[in-house]
Amino acid sequence: MLLLFLYIKAMGLALLAVYFIASPFWPMASPKPGLSFFFFFSFFSLFILLLRGAEGNPNPNYGEALAKSILFFQGQRSGRLPPDQKIKWRADSALTDGSSANVNLTGGYYDAGDNVKFGFPMAFTTTMLSWSVVEYGKRMGSQLPAARAAVRWATDYLLLATAAVPSRLYAGVGDPNADHSCWERPEDMDTPRTVYWVSPEKPGSDIAGETAAALAAASVVFRTADRSYSSRLLAAAKNVMAFAVKYEGKYSDSLGGADELLWGASWLLRATNDASYFNYLKSLEADDQVDIFSWDNKFAGARVLLARKALIEEDQAYDAFRVQAEEFMCRILPNSPSSSTQYTPGGLIFKLSSSNLQYVTSISFLLSTCAKFMASSNHTFKCGNLLVTSSTLRNLAKKQVDYILGQNPLNMSYMVAFGAQFPKKIHHRGSSLPSKASRPNHIGCQDGFQYLNTDNPNPNILIGAVVGGPNQNDAFSDDRNNYAGSEPATYINAPLVGSLAYFSGSDYKD
Ligand SMILES: *[C@@H]1O[C@H](CO)[C@@H](O)[C@H](O)[C@H]1NC(C)=O
Ligand SMILES: *[C@@H]1O[C@H](CO)[C@@H](O)[C@H](O)[C@H]1NC(C)=O
Ligand SMILES: *[C@@H]1O[C@H](CO)[C@@H](O)[C@H](O)[C@H]1NC(C)=O
């Protein structure tokens, strides 16, 4: 098998060499170049086909997956859609969001398969999309403008949501209970678009810290591409961070805001290099042992971001954070003595049964990013006796990404419209209801449920959406009512964008 592989590879290279050596001698005016192109491409495609067959388990097409993972965000857009909108089954929606509080809160992203704009996960989505561009933008090639546009759709909204800070930081639009008891297209929405906010009286340092992180990370994305926009984002980030620090208090009923304050300050430090953020970070030092990274827990992300200072900038003041980042990796790696991470028999990281792939994509982002830092600095570390190199982390990240893209016991791609088999009945209102173009008449709250409960596949393909994924035994039911497995979410896709860009590059070093 190996010999066959080498033989095919050699044949392919020989053909390529003949083509490139001979081509300058073909006279431009003769019909030969066209013909030779034809032969070249037929041989070349044959060569690729044979090569893939010989290798057995070829890499998925990461470039295609990257483009689709970014396109997905267009399907989640709220507000007035621009003329270059590519997902045509969507239309304008929620054009009066904010009006009940006399503010303009149009735009931004619907969170998942529903029509609510939850500010907290939206901000995390924005931070991870931005980090993807900051770290891997150079590998995105022609997808870079689309990735920036996906960030901007969110930050345009976050600028509106933070315009009244410190009196108010708007934390979301849409009554979740009313929304969830309807099955309606966003374009038809008639549930209360309640506006939520935090304020000095009702503080929320978790959402404020995350929003500051998002704006600061996005300011780095636009630093050279659009300097004045970048400055606006950074000014808003500083303002929101000051609000988060001044009025500590939690918004959600989760752990509180310590991790978001660390995360926000880490991103402001990255965006400004201002020592005051470093001093603040040191004052927050926490020894929380985490083995998860998600929209609701940012410790690991902040530590990997700060480990960059230790590894790439060789600043020893950040060594404590680097060590914490390494301890996190030791809790994830399957063969590490301190591992506390469960894996499915097919090799997928398994954290929680609802929307598990959000943890897989977030953790894989940290694995690939830490691998990138370690490769650039020739750094290794140990988990007990286990030596961890950049390829240890990269291989695990690749395995997770490949699993999502179809290399798993079911041969099922968990990205919609990628690969031969993918979920057809995703738990998503807009995707499952007929489009406005095909059914212009209003479909009411209760009338929509027939489209939730039908066995037919969704009429509108939400290209690039990654769903919640399989259960702990690698099983998956393509069933719209299985929201734990079949619902996509912006915060599942956002970190995956970065890992896909990483693997679509020709080498894995920076
Ligand atoms: C809200 O703000 C956006 C962006 O600035 C603007 O395009 C839109 O017209 C505004 N909508 C309302 C209702 O004021
Ligand atoms: C990287 O580290 C290894 C051992 O830790 C060493 O042998 C090698 O020379 C280093 N390479 C570079 C480029 O520094
Ligand atoms: C998945 O694909 C492999 C390789 O093509 C095949 O051997 C296996 O039977 C497939 N499994 C399922 C469940 O279709």
PDB file of C-alpha atoms in Angstrom, residues 14-189:
ATOM      1  CA  ALA A  14       6.896  13.727 -12.596  1.00  0.00           C
ATOM      2  CA  LEU A  15       3.805  14.812 -14.527  1.00  0.00           C
ATOM      3  CA  LEU A  16       3.873  18.167 -12.796  1.00  0.00           C
ATOM      4  CA  ALA A  17       7.584  18.605 -13.557  1.00  0.00           C
ATOM      5  CA  VAL A  18       7.085  17.724 -17.243  1.00  0.00           C
ATOM      6  CA  TYR A  19       4.255  20.194 -17.430  1.00  0.00           C
ATOM      7  CA  PHE A  20       6.143  23.082 -15.855  1.00  0.00           C
ATOM      8  CA  ILE A  21       9.399  22.446 -17.770  1.00  0.00           C
ATOM      9  CA  ALA A  22       7.676  22.034 -21.090  1.00  0.00           C
ATOM     10  CA  SER A  23       5.045  24.768 -20.860  1.00  0.00           C
ATOM     11  CA  PRO A  24       7.315  27.799 -21.655  1.00  0.00           C
ATOM     12  CA  PHE A  25       8.214  26.174 -25.003  1.00  0.00           C
ATOM     13  CA  TRP A  26       4.663  25.912 -26.240  1.00  0.00           C
ATOM     14  CA  PRO A  27       4.047  28.815 -28.588  1.00  0.00           C
ATOM     15  CA  MET A  28       1.327  31.017 -27.093  1.00  0.00           C
ATOM     16  CA  ALA A  29      -0.691  31.280 -30.302  1.00  0.00           C
ATOM     17  CA  SER A  30      -0.976  27.564 -30.984  1.00  0.00           C
ATOM     18  CA  PRO A  31      -3.901  25.563 -29.590  1.00  0.00           C
ATOM     19  CA  LYS A  32      -1.470  23.389 -27.652  1.00  0.00           C
ATOM     20  CA  PRO A  33      -1.607  25.190 -24.299  1.00  0.00           C
ATOM     21  CA  GLY A  34      -5.372  24.657 -24.055  1.00  0.00           C
ATOM     22  CA  LEU A  35      -4.943  21.003 -24.844  1.00  0.00           C
ATOM     23  CA  SER A  36      -2.066  20.629 -22.434  1.00  0.00           C
ATOM     24  CA  PHE A  37      -4.072  22.325 -19.716  1.00  0.00           C
ATOM     25  CA  PHE A  38      -6.773  19.795 -20.337  1.00  0.00           C
ATOM     26  CA  PHE A  39      -4.348  16.908 -20.033  1.00  0.00           C
ATOM     27  CA  PHE A  40      -2.620  18.454 -17.075  1.00  0.00           C
ATOM     28  CA  PHE A  41      -5.849  18.852 -15.150  1.00  0.00           C
ATOM     29  CA  SER A  42      -7.148  15.402 -16.037  1.00  0.00           C
ATOM     30  CA  PHE A  43      -3.893  13.816 -14.901  1.00  0.00           C
ATOM     31  CA  PHE A  44      -3.764  16.032 -11.877  1.00  0.00           C
ATOM     32  CA  SER A  45      -7.287  15.171 -10.728  1.00  0.00           C
ATOM     33  CA  LEU A  46      -6.629  11.482 -11.364  1.00  0.00           C
ATOM     34  CA  PHE A  47      -3.468  11.806  -9.290  1.00  0.00           C
ATOM     35  CA  ILE A  48      -5.356  13.477  -6.422  1.00  0.00           C
ATOM     36  CA  LEU A  49      -8.086  10.824  -6.585  1.00  0.00           C
ATOM     37  CA  LEU A  50      -5.561   7.983  -6.478  1.00  0.00           C
ATOM     38  CA  LEU A  51      -3.607   9.689  -3.748  1.00  0.00           C
ATOM     39  CA  ARG A  52      -6.723   9.963  -1.596  1.00  0.00           C
ATOM     40  CA  GLY A  53      -7.616   6.333  -2.216  1.00  0.00           C
ATOM     41  CA  ALA A  54      -4.095   5.232  -1.343  1.00  0.00           C
ATOM     42  CA  GLU A  55      -4.023   7.209   1.866  1.00  0.00           C
ATOM     43  CA  GLY A  56      -7.255   5.604   3.110  1.00  0.00           C
ATOM     44  CA  ASN A  57      -8.337   8.400   5.448  1.00  0.00           C
ATOM     45  CA  PRO A  58      -7.831  11.632   3.560  1.00  0.00           C
ATOM     46  CA  ASN A  59      -8.029  14.969   5.297  1.00  0.00           C
ATOM     47  CA  PRO A  60     -11.388  16.658   5.019  1.00  0.00           C
ATOM     48  CA  ASN A  61     -11.430  19.743   2.812  1.00  0.00           C
ATOM     49  CA  TYR A  62     -10.709  22.277   5.552  1.00  0.00           C
ATOM     50  CA  GLY A  63     -10.873  25.220   3.154  1.00  0.00           C
ATOM     51  CA  GLU A  64     -14.412  24.323   2.099  1.00  0.00           C
ATOM     52  CA  ALA A  65     -15.417  23.785   5.732  1.00  0.00           C
ATOM     53  CA  LEU A  66     -13.909  27.153   6.672  1.00  0.00           C
ATOM     54  CA  ALA A  67     -15.901  29.018   4.024  1.00  0.00           C
ATOM     55  CA  LYS A  68     -19.112  27.276   5.108  1.00  0.00           C
ATOM     56  CA  SER A  69     -18.484  27.817   8.828  1.00  0.00           C
ATOM     57  CA  ILE A  70     -18.305  31.574   8.159  1.00  0.00           C
ATOM     58  CA  LEU A  71     -21.280  31.646   5.775  1.00  0.00           C
ATOM     59  CA  PHE A  72     -23.415  30.165   8.560  1.00  0.00           C
ATOM     60  CA  PHE A  73     -23.369  33.520  10.370  1.00  0.00           C
ATOM     61  CA  GLN A  74     -25.342  35.122   7.535  1.00  0.00           C
ATOM     62  CA  GLY A  75     -28.210  32.763   8.337  1.00  0.00           C
ATOM     63  CA  GLN A  76     -28.243  34.058  11.926  1.00  0.00           C
ATOM     64  CA  ARG A  77     -28.370  37.736  11.015  1.00  0.00           C
ATOM     65  CA  SER A  78     -30.961  39.955  12.639  1.00  0.00           C
ATOM     66  CA  GLY A  79     -31.888  43.377  11.277  1.00  0.00           C
ATOM     67  CA  ARG A  80     -31.818  44.811   7.771  1.00  0.00           C
ATOM     68  CA  LEU A  81     -29.949  42.518   5.399  1.00  0.00           C
ATOM     69  CA  PRO A  82     -27.461  44.045   2.936  1.00  0.00           C
ATOM     70  CA  PRO A  83     -27.635  43.541  -0.860  1.00  0.00           C
ATOM     71  CA  ASP A  84     -24.671  41.124  -0.767  1.00  0.00           C
ATOM     72  CA  GLN A  85     -26.491  38.737   1.598  1.00  0.00           C
ATOM     73  CA  LYS A  86     -25.800  35.240   0.219  1.00  0.00           C
ATOM     74  CA  ILE A  87     -28.270  33.216   2.314  1.00  0.00           C
ATOM     75  CA  LYS A  88     -31.275  34.219   0.252  1.00  0.00           C
ATOM     76  CA  TRP A  89     -33.996  32.423   2.196  1.00  0.00           C
ATOM     77  CA  ARG A  90     -33.528  34.959   5.004  1.00  0.00           C
ATOM     78  CA  ALA A  91     -35.044  38.465   4.891  1.00  0.00           C
ATOM     79  CA  ASP A  92     -35.151  41.604   7.069  1.00  0.00           C
ATOM     80  CA  SER A  93     -36.353  41.003  10.615  1.00  0.00           C
ATOM     81  CA  ALA A  94     -36.646  42.651  14.034  1.00  0.00           C
ATOM     82  CA  LEU A  95     -36.307  46.153  12.576  1.00  0.00           C
ATOM     83  CA  THR A  96     -37.739  47.779  15.696  1.00  0.00           C
ATOM     84  CA  ASP A  97     -35.645  45.926  18.287  1.00  0.00           C
ATOM     85  CA  GLY A  98     -34.950  48.286  21.183  1.00  0.00           C
ATOM     86  CA  SER A  99     -37.978  50.500  20.582  1.00  0.00           C
ATOM     87  CA  SER A 100     -39.723  49.361  23.777  1.00  0.00           C
ATOM     88  CA  ALA A 101     -36.834  51.010  25.676  1.00  0.00           C
ATOM     89  CA  ASN A 102     -36.542  53.912  23.210  1.00  0.00           C
ATOM     90  CA  VAL A 103     -33.208  52.766  21.853  1.00  0.00           C
ATOM     91  CA  ASN A 104     -32.002  51.312  18.600  1.00  0.00           C
ATOM     92  CA  LEU A 105     -30.897  47.715  19.151  1.00  0.00           C
ATOM     93  CA  THR A 106     -31.317  46.395  15.615  1.00  0.00           C
ATOM     94  CA  GLY A 107     -28.823  43.982  14.097  1.00  0.00           C
ATOM     95  CA  GLY A 108     -26.623  41.375  15.740  1.00  0.00           C
ATOM     96  CA  TYR A 109     -27.144  37.629  15.667  1.00  0.00           C
ATOM     97  CA  TYR A 110     -29.921  35.298  16.726  1.00  0.00           C
ATOM     98  CA  ASP A 111     -28.339  32.960  19.201  1.00  0.00           C
ATOM     99  CA  ALA A 112     -29.163  29.481  17.927  1.00  0.00           C
ATOM    100  CA  GLY A 113     -32.324  27.856  16.563  1.00  0.00           C
ATOM    101  CA  ASP A 114     -34.473  30.541  18.189  1.00  0.00           C
ATOM    102  CA  ASN A 115     -34.971  34.252  17.568  1.00  0.00           C
ATOM    103  CA  VAL A 116     -33.594  35.728  20.787  1.00  0.00           C
ATOM    104  CA  LYS A 117     -30.571  37.995  20.890  1.00  0.00           C
ATOM    105  CA  PHE A 118     -28.767  36.937  24.062  1.00  0.00           C
ATOM    106  CA  GLY A 119     -26.004  39.484  24.606  1.00  0.00           C
ATOM    107  CA  PHE A 120     -23.775  37.264  26.725  1.00  0.00           C
ATOM    108  CA  PRO A 121     -23.249  34.343  24.324  1.00  0.00           C
ATOM    109  CA  MET A 122     -23.298  36.811  21.406  1.00  0.00           C
ATOM    110  CA  ALA A 123     -20.348  38.630  22.962  1.00  0.00           C
ATOM    111  CA  PHE A 124     -18.492  35.329  23.470  1.00  0.00           C
ATOM    112  CA  THR A 125     -19.213  34.425  19.837  1.00  0.00           C
ATOM    113  CA  THR A 126     -17.746  37.783  18.819  1.00  0.00           C
ATOM    114  CA  THR A 127     -14.632  37.302  20.945  1.00  0.00           C
ATOM    115  CA  MET A 128     -13.985  33.831  19.494  1.00  0.00           C
ATOM    116  CA  LEU A 129     -14.637  34.920  15.892  1.00  0.00           C
ATOM    117  CA  SER A 130     -12.267  37.826  16.485  1.00  0.00           C
ATOM    118  CA  TRP A 131      -9.619  35.618  18.072  1.00  0.00           C
ATOM    119  CA  SER A 132      -9.953  33.307  15.049  1.00  0.00           C
ATOM    120  CA  VAL A 133      -9.152  36.226  12.741  1.00  0.00           C
ATOM    121  CA  VAL A 134      -6.418  37.660  14.989  1.00  0.00           C
ATOM    122  CA  GLU A 135      -4.604  34.332  15.244  1.00  0.00           C
ATOM    123  CA  TYR A 136      -5.381  32.724  11.874  1.00  0.00           C
ATOM    124  CA  GLY A 137      -6.428  35.555   9.537  1.00  0.00           C
ATOM    125  CA  LYS A 138      -3.258  35.082   7.470  1.00  0.00           C
ATOM    126  CA  ARG A 139      -4.336  31.512   6.705  1.00  0.00           C
ATOM    127  CA  MET A 140      -7.885  32.446   5.710  1.00  0.00           C
ATOM    128  CA  GLY A 141      -6.924  33.613   2.216  1.00  0.00           C
ATOM    129  CA  SER A 142      -9.991  34.636   0.247  1.00  0.00           C
ATOM    130  CA  GLN A 143     -12.212  34.030   3.302  1.00  0.00           C
ATOM    131  CA  LEU A 144     -10.652  36.841   5.342  1.00  0.00           C
ATOM    132  CA  PRO A 145     -13.101  39.574   4.221  1.00  0.00           C
ATOM    133  CA  ALA A 146     -16.069  37.295   4.995  1.00  0.00           C
ATOM    134  CA  ALA A 147     -14.650  36.527   8.429  1.00  0.00           C
ATOM    135  CA  ARG A 148     -14.203  40.240   9.148  1.00  0.00           C
ATOM    136  CA  ALA A 149     -17.768  40.916   7.963  1.00  0.00           C
ATOM    137  CA  ALA A 150     -19.028  38.239  10.378  1.00  0.00           C
ATOM    138  CA  VAL A 151     -17.235  40.003  13.238  1.00  0.00           C
ATOM    139  CA  ARG A 152     -18.536  43.382  12.157  1.00  0.00           C
ATOM    140  CA  TRP A 153     -22.161  42.252  12.042  1.00  0.00           C
ATOM    141  CA  ALA A 154     -21.824  41.518  15.756  1.00  0.00           C
ATOM    142  CA  THR A 155     -19.732  44.544  16.735  1.00  0.00           C
ATOM    143  CA  ASP A 156     -22.069  47.010  14.983  1.00  0.00           C
ATOM    144  CA  TYR A 157     -24.723  45.689  17.347  1.00  0.00           C
ATOM    145  CA  LEU A 158     -22.422  45.669  20.393  1.00  0.00           C
ATOM    146  CA  LEU A 159     -21.599  49.333  19.736  1.00  0.00           C
ATOM    147  CA  LEU A 160     -25.344  50.110  19.910  1.00  0.00           C
ATOM    148  CA  ALA A 161     -25.724  47.945  23.036  1.00  0.00           C
ATOM    149  CA  THR A 162     -22.880  49.718  24.827  1.00  0.00           C
ATOM    150  CA  ALA A 163     -23.580  53.295  23.707  1.00  0.00           C
ATOM    151  CA  ALA A 164     -25.263  54.195  27.018  1.00  0.00           C
ATOM    152  CA  VAL A 165     -22.614  52.685  29.324  1.00  0.00           C
ATOM    153  CA  PRO A 166     -22.174  53.444  32.249  1.00  0.00           C
ATOM    154  CA  SER A 167     -25.902  54.102  32.764  1.00  0.00           C
ATOM    155  CA  ARG A 168     -26.942  50.986  30.864  1.00  0.00           C
ATOM    156  CA  LEU A 169     -25.387  48.061  29.042  1.00  0.00           C
ATOM    157  CA  TYR A 170     -28.061  46.335  26.960  1.00  0.00           C
ATOM    158  CA  ALA A 171     -27.853  42.602  27.549  1.00  0.00           C
ATOM    159  CA  GLY A 172     -30.354  41.201  25.092  1.00  0.00           C
ATOM    160  CA  VAL A 173     -33.569  41.539  23.115  1.00  0.00           C
ATOM    161  CA  GLY A 174     -36.525  39.129  23.007  1.00  0.00           C
ATOM    162  CA  ASP A 175     -38.506  37.426  25.766  1.00  0.00           C
ATOM    163  CA  PRO A 176     -36.990  33.921  25.742  1.00  0.00           C
ATOM    164  CA  ASN A 177     -40.062  32.192  27.202  1.00  0.00           C
ATOM    165  CA  ALA A 178     -42.460  33.705  24.698  1.00  0.00           C
ATOM    166  CA  ASP A 179     -40.017  33.054  21.871  1.00  0.00           C
ATOM    167  CA  HIS A 180     -39.438  29.443  22.836  1.00  0.00           C
ATOM    168  CA  SER A 181     -43.156  28.703  23.019  1.00  0.00           C
ATOM    169  CA  CYS A 182     -43.557  29.683  19.366  1.00  0.00           C
ATOM    170  CA  TRP A 183     -42.163  28.148  16.178  1.00  0.00           C
ATOM    171  CA  GLU A 184     -41.900  31.220  13.973  1.00  0.00           C
ATOM    172  CA  ARG A 185     -39.651  32.641  11.305  1.00  0.00           C
ATOM    173  CA  PRO A 186     -37.633  35.632  12.519  1.00  0.00           C
ATOM    174  CA  GLU A 187     -39.258  37.599   9.688  1.00  0.00           C
ATOM    175  CA  ASP A 188     -42.719  36.901  11.214  1.00  0.00           C
ATOM    176  CA  MET A 189     -41.849  37.388  14.854  1.00  0.00           C
TER     177      MET A 189
END
